PDB file of C-alpha atoms in Angstrom:
ATOM      1  CA  LEU A   1     -54.679 127.989-185.875  1.00 81.00           C
ATOM      2  CA  ASP A   2     -57.710 126.591-183.566  1.00 83.00           C
ATOM      3  CA  VAL A   3     -56.824 123.499-184.654  1.00 86.00           C
ATOM      4  CA  LEU A   4     -53.366 123.673-183.906  1.00 83.00           C
ATOM      5  CA  ALA A   5     -54.387 125.509-179.981  1.00 80.00           C
ATOM      6  CA  GLU A   6     -56.970 122.597-179.355  1.00 82.00           C
ATOM      7  CA  LYS A   7     -55.281 119.331-180.438  1.00 86.00           C
ATOM      8  CA  GLU A   8     -51.915 117.797-179.585  1.00 86.00           C
ATOM      9  CA  PHE A   9     -49.233 117.533-182.768  1.00 87.00           C
ATOM     10  CA  ASP A  10     -45.690 116.048-182.760  1.00 85.00           C
ATOM     11  CA  VAL A  11     -44.333 118.744-185.086  1.00 89.00           C
ATOM     12  CA  VAL A  12     -45.699 121.545-186.519  1.00 91.00           C
ATOM     13  CA  VAL A  13     -44.005 122.781-189.778  1.00 92.00           C
ATOM     14  CA  ALA A  14     -44.268 126.149-191.265  1.00 92.00           C
ATOM     15  CA  ASP A  15     -42.685 128.610-193.749  1.00 93.00           C
ATOM     16  CA  TYR A  16     -41.398 131.978-192.851  1.00 91.00           C
ATOM     17  CA  GLN A  17     -43.168 133.724-195.514  1.00 90.00           C
ATOM     18  CA  MET A  18     -47.067 132.974-195.638  1.00 88.00           C
ATOM     19  CA  PRO A  19     -49.634 134.997-197.081  1.00 89.00           C
ATOM     20  CA  ARG A  20     -51.676 136.329-193.706  1.00 89.00           C
ATOM     21  CA  MET A  21     -49.378 135.146-191.014  1.00 90.00           C
ATOM     22  CA  ASP A  22     -45.638 134.351-191.237  1.00 89.00           C
ATOM     23  CA  GLY A  23     -44.193 131.137-189.742  1.00 90.00           C
ATOM     24  CA  GLY A  24     -42.932 133.138-186.840  1.00 90.00           C
ATOM     25  CA  LYS A  25     -46.092 134.947-185.792  1.00 91.00           C
ATOM     26  CA  LEU A  26     -47.892 131.807-186.062  1.00 91.00           C
ATOM     27  CA  PHE A  27     -45.489 130.054-183.679  1.00 91.00           C
ATOM     28  CA  THR A  28     -45.861 133.072-181.361  1.00 91.00           C
ATOM     29  CA  ALA A  29     -49.937 133.079-181.228  1.00 91.00           C
ATOM     30  CA  LEU A  30     -49.878 129.343-181.031  1.00 91.00           C
ATOM     31  CA  ALA A  31     -47.576 129.584-177.595  1.00 90.00           C
ATOM     32  CA  ALA A  32     -50.126 131.899-176.626  1.00 90.00           C
ATOM     33  CA  ALA A  33     -53.422 129.934-177.541  1.00 90.00           C
ATOM     34  CA  ARG A  34     -51.949 126.901-175.849  1.00 85.00           C
ATOM     35  CA  GLU A  35     -52.056 129.039-172.481  1.00 83.00           C
ATOM     36  CA  GLY A  36     -49.196 127.126-171.023  1.00 80.00           C
ATOM     37  CA  ARG A  37     -49.778 123.551-172.052  1.00 85.00           C
ATOM     38  CA  PRO A  38     -46.308 122.012-173.874  1.00 87.00           C
ATOM     39  CA  LEU A  39     -45.634 123.275-177.575  1.00 87.00           C
ATOM     40  CA  PRO A  40     -45.171 120.876-180.066  1.00 88.00           C
ATOM     41  CA  ARG A  41     -41.965 120.904-181.682  1.00 87.00           C
ATOM     42  CA  ARG A  42     -41.676 123.754-184.393  1.00 90.00           C
ATOM     43  CA  ILE A  43     -39.364 123.809-187.741  1.00 90.00           C
ATOM     44  CA  LEU A  44     -39.421 127.092-189.512  1.00 90.00           C
ATOM     45  CA  ILE A  45     -38.392 126.780-193.476  1.00 89.00           C
ATOM     46  CA  THR A  46     -37.050 129.888-194.781  1.00 90.00           C
ATOM     47  CA  GLY A  47     -34.621 131.009-197.640  1.00 88.00           C
ATOM     48  CA  ARG A  48     -33.384 134.086-195.411  1.00 85.00           C
ATOM     49  CA  VAL A  49     -32.352 132.012-192.268  1.00 85.00           C
ATOM     50  CA  GLU A  50     -30.528 135.114-190.596  1.00 82.00           C
ATOM     51  CA  ALA A  51     -33.448 137.375-190.965  1.00 79.00           C
ATOM     52  CA  ALA A  52     -36.016 134.383-189.986  1.00 81.00           C
ATOM     53  CA  ARG A  53     -34.089 133.942-186.237  1.00 80.00           C
ATOM     54  CA  GLU A  54     -33.741 137.625-185.872  1.00 81.00           C
ATOM     55  CA  ASP A  55     -37.367 138.182-186.006  1.00 80.00           C
ATOM     56  CA  ILE A  56     -39.059 135.206-184.223  1.00 82.00           C
ATOM     57  CA  GLU A  57     -40.242 135.931-181.048  1.00 84.00           C
ATOM     58  CA  VAL A  58     -40.683 131.914-179.957  1.00 84.00           C
ATOM     59  CA  PRO A  59     -37.889 129.687-180.258  1.00 86.00           C
ATOM     60  CA  VAL A  60     -38.184 127.192-182.676  1.00 89.00           C
ATOM     61  CA  ASP A  61     -36.304 123.820-182.633  1.00 87.00           C
ATOM     62  CA  ALA A  62     -34.993 123.577-186.239  1.00 88.00           C
ATOM     63  CA  VAL A  63     -34.500 126.309-188.850  1.00 89.00           C
ATOM     64  CA  LEU A  64     -34.631 124.514-192.569  1.00 90.00           C
ATOM     65  CA  ARG A  65     -32.985 126.522-195.727  1.00 91.00           C
ATOM     66  CA  LYS A  66     -34.824 126.366-198.479  1.00 90.00           C
ATOM     67  CA  PRO A  67     -34.553 124.511-200.947  1.00 91.00           C
ATOM     68  CA  PHE A  68     -34.707 121.233-198.865  1.00 89.00           C
ATOM     69  CA  GLY A  69     -35.735 117.532-199.212  1.00 90.00           C
ATOM     70  CA  THR A  70     -38.190 115.401-197.504  1.00 90.00           C
ATOM     71  CA  ARG A  71     -35.003 113.552-195.902  1.00 92.00           C
ATOM     72  CA  GLU A  72     -33.982 116.668-194.446  1.00 91.00           C
ATOM     73  CA  ILE A  73     -37.075 117.238-192.526  1.00 88.00           C
ATOM     74  CA  VAL A  74     -37.472 113.755-191.388  1.00 90.00           C
ATOM     75  CA  GLU A  75     -34.088 113.733-189.883  1.00 90.00           C
ATOM     76  CA  ILE A  76     -34.962 116.882-187.894  1.00 87.00           C
ATOM     77  CA  VAL A  77     -38.003 115.407-186.649  1.00 85.00           C
ATOM     78  CA  GLU A  78     -36.483 111.660-185.591  1.00 88.00           C
ATOM     79  CA  VAL A  79     -33.037 113.597-183.931  1.00 86.00           C
ATOM     80  CA  ARG A  80     -35.413 116.010-181.787  1.00 78.00           C
ATOM     81  CA  GLN A  81     -37.755 113.180-180.975  1.00 78.00           C
ATOM     82  CA  ARG A  82     -34.960 111.218-179.628  1.00 80.00           C
ATOM     83  CA  ALA A  83     -33.812 114.088-177.839  1.00 75.00           C
ATOM     84  CA  ARG A  84     -37.463 114.657-176.079  1.00 68.00           C
ATOM     85  CA  VAL A  85     -37.439 110.786-175.042  1.00 69.00           C
ATOM     86  CA  GLU A  86     -34.146 111.036-173.522  1.00 72.00           C
ATOM     87  CA  THR A  87     -34.787 114.048-171.664  1.00 69.00           C
ATOM     88  CA  GLU A  88     -38.521 112.431-170.106  1.00 62.00           C
TER      89      GLU A  88
END
């Protein structure tokens, strides 16, 4: 979390069910730690999409259902990055 808060990243991918801190809590902690600085794109990976969407406090850019392929993550990042460039 410290590294995510201090350095700049374009994308952070997190699993909804991680051992010490789930992905939703990670994104919430990241938002607080960045103290108003822009957040990187956030992709949440889960097998329980509906439950994850109800549980997370900080909006994510995409929720990816397990199982998935590498190409799916690449496509999500490319689409979100194009949208970011168009709005800047």
